[in-house]
PDB file of C-alpha atoms in Angstrom:
ATOM      1  CA  UNK L  11     -26.747  -4.103  23.505  1.00 60.00           C
ATOM      2  CA  UNK L  12     -29.478  -5.971  25.326  1.00 73.00           C
ATOM      3  CA  UNK L  13     -28.778  -9.400  26.739  1.00 79.00           C
ATOM      4  CA  UNK L  14     -27.557 -11.129  29.846  1.00 85.00           C
ATOM      5  CA  UNK L  15     -24.006 -10.732  31.083  1.00 87.00           C
ATOM      6  CA  UNK L  16     -21.841 -12.645  33.532  1.00 89.00           C
ATOM      7  CA  UNK L  17     -18.702 -11.367  35.222  1.00 92.00           C
ATOM      8  CA  UNK L  18     -15.424 -12.791  36.468  1.00 95.00           C
ATOM      9  CA  UNK L  19     -12.484 -11.257  38.304  1.00 96.00           C
ATOM     10  CA  UNK L  20      -8.892 -11.677  37.223  1.00 96.00           C
ATOM     11  CA  UNK L  21      -5.553 -10.257  38.339  1.00 97.00           C
ATOM     12  CA  UNK L  22      -3.037  -8.983  35.808  1.00 97.00           C
ATOM     13  CA  UNK L  23       0.571  -8.088  36.555  1.00 98.00           C
ATOM     14  CA  UNK L  24       3.210  -5.997  34.828  1.00 98.00           C
ATOM     15  CA  UNK L  25       6.683  -4.723  35.542  1.00 97.00           C
ATOM     16  CA  UNK L  26       5.836  -1.507  33.678  1.00 97.00           C
ATOM     17  CA  UNK L  27       2.482   0.006  34.711  1.00 97.00           C
ATOM     18  CA  UNK L  28      -1.033  -0.471  36.049  1.00 98.00           C
ATOM     19  CA  UNK L  29      -2.358   0.005  32.517  1.00 97.00           C
ATOM     20  CA  UNK L  30      -0.172  -2.799  31.161  1.00 98.00           C
ATOM     21  CA  UNK L  31      -1.294  -5.043  34.028  1.00 98.00           C
ATOM     22  CA  UNK L  32      -4.961  -4.430  33.137  1.00 97.00           C
ATOM     23  CA  UNK L  33      -4.244  -5.048  29.458  1.00 97.00           C
ATOM     24  CA  UNK L  34      -2.516  -8.338  30.329  1.00 97.00           C
ATOM     25  CA  UNK L  35      -5.592  -9.573  32.216  1.00 96.00           C
ATOM     26  CA  UNK L  36      -7.968  -8.594  29.404  1.00 96.00           C
ATOM     27  CA  UNK L  37      -5.714 -10.137  26.744  1.00 95.00           C
ATOM     28  CA  UNK L  38      -5.423 -13.418  28.637  1.00 96.00           C
ATOM     29  CA  UNK L  39      -9.175 -13.594  29.246  1.00 95.00           C
ATOM     30  CA  UNK L  40      -9.779 -12.977  25.541  1.00 93.00           C
ATOM     31  CA  UNK L  41      -7.696 -16.039  24.660  1.00 94.00           C
ATOM     32  CA  UNK L  42     -10.232 -18.389  26.260  1.00 91.00           C
ATOM     33  CA  UNK L  43     -13.491 -16.408  26.425  1.00 89.00           C
ATOM     34  CA  UNK L  44     -15.779 -14.979  23.765  1.00 85.00           C
ATOM     35  CA  UNK L  45     -17.869 -11.837  23.795  1.00 84.00           C
ATOM     36  CA  UNK L  46     -15.928  -9.838  26.408  1.00 91.00           C
ATOM     37  CA  UNK L  47     -17.546  -6.413  26.428  1.00 88.00           C
ATOM     38  CA  UNK L  48     -16.711  -4.488  29.615  1.00 91.00           C
ATOM     39  CA  UNK L  49     -14.028  -4.198  32.245  1.00 95.00           C
ATOM     40  CA  UNK L  50     -13.649  -2.374  35.540  1.00 96.00           C
ATOM     41  CA  UNK L  51     -10.495  -1.888  37.585  1.00 97.00           C
ATOM     42  CA  UNK L  52     -11.456  -3.049  41.083  1.00 97.00           C
ATOM     43  CA  UNK L  53      -8.082  -2.805  42.890  1.00 98.00           C
ATOM     44  CA  UNK L  54      -4.546  -1.649  42.209  1.00 98.00           C
ATOM     45  CA  UNK L  55      -1.425  -2.463  44.178  1.00 98.00           C
ATOM     46  CA  UNK L  56       2.310  -2.615  43.677  1.00 97.00           C
ATOM     47  CA  UNK L  57       5.159  -4.741  44.965  1.00 97.00           C
ATOM     48  CA  UNK L  58       7.980  -2.633  46.415  1.00 97.00           C
ATOM     49  CA  UNK L  59      11.564  -3.813  46.737  1.00 96.00           C
ATOM     50  CA  UNK L  60      14.459  -1.572  47.735  1.00 97.00           C
ATOM     51  CA  UNK L  61      12.271   1.506  47.692  1.00 97.00           C
ATOM     52  CA  UNK L  62      11.257   0.933  44.029  1.00 95.00           C
ATOM     53  CA  UNK L  63       8.071  -0.432  42.494  1.00 95.00           C
ATOM     54  CA  UNK L  64       8.969  -3.739  40.877  1.00 96.00           C
ATOM     55  CA  UNK L  65       5.546  -5.069  39.931  1.00 98.00           C
ATOM     56  CA  UNK L  66       2.148  -3.539  39.297  1.00 98.00           C
ATOM     57  CA  UNK L  67      -0.923  -5.624  40.027  1.00 98.00           C
ATOM     58  CA  UNK L  68      -4.504  -4.875  38.996  1.00 98.00           C
ATOM     59  CA  UNK L  69      -7.667  -6.785  39.826  1.00 98.00           C
ATOM     60  CA  UNK L  70     -10.216  -6.336  37.041  1.00 97.00           C
ATOM     61  CA  UNK L  71     -13.821  -7.385  36.730  1.00 97.00           C
ATOM     62  CA  UNK L  72     -14.662  -8.520  33.196  1.00 96.00           C
ATOM     63  CA  UNK L  73     -18.156  -8.886  31.794  1.00 93.00           C
ATOM     64  CA  UNK L  74     -19.045 -11.163  28.918  1.00 90.00           C
ATOM     65  CA  UNK L  75     -22.346 -11.675  27.152  1.00 86.00           C
ATOM     66  CA  UNK L  76     -23.981 -15.055  27.652  1.00 85.00           C
ATOM     67  CA  UNK L  77     -24.854 -16.902  24.467  1.00 81.00           C
ATOM     68  CA  UNK L  78     -28.490 -17.302  23.542  1.00 77.00           C
ATOM     69  CA  UNK L  79     -30.004 -20.550  24.857  1.00 71.00           C
ATOM     70  CA  UNK L  80     -31.544 -23.207  22.648  1.00 48.00           C
ATOM     71  CA  UNK L  81     -35.238 -23.136  21.826  1.00 46.00           C
ATOM     72  CA  UNK L  82     -37.657 -24.819  24.212  1.00 44.00           C
ATOM     73  CA  UNK L  83     -40.033 -27.559  23.044  1.00 42.00           C
TER      74      UNK L  83
END
């Protein structure tokens, strides 16, 4: 698994759970990026209304492998 990787941070949200919020971020990133290989949950928080959690929010760091560059002349 050698190579060079770059990372981005995204925030996913869910009305159900932290896990679903993380999955939403990874799924959305996968729709526009190739070669996603790793993720890390950086932060978790929830929106509270009326004493109940109404939204889960997760900041994730996602790593993707950079494509090989062209040959040099």
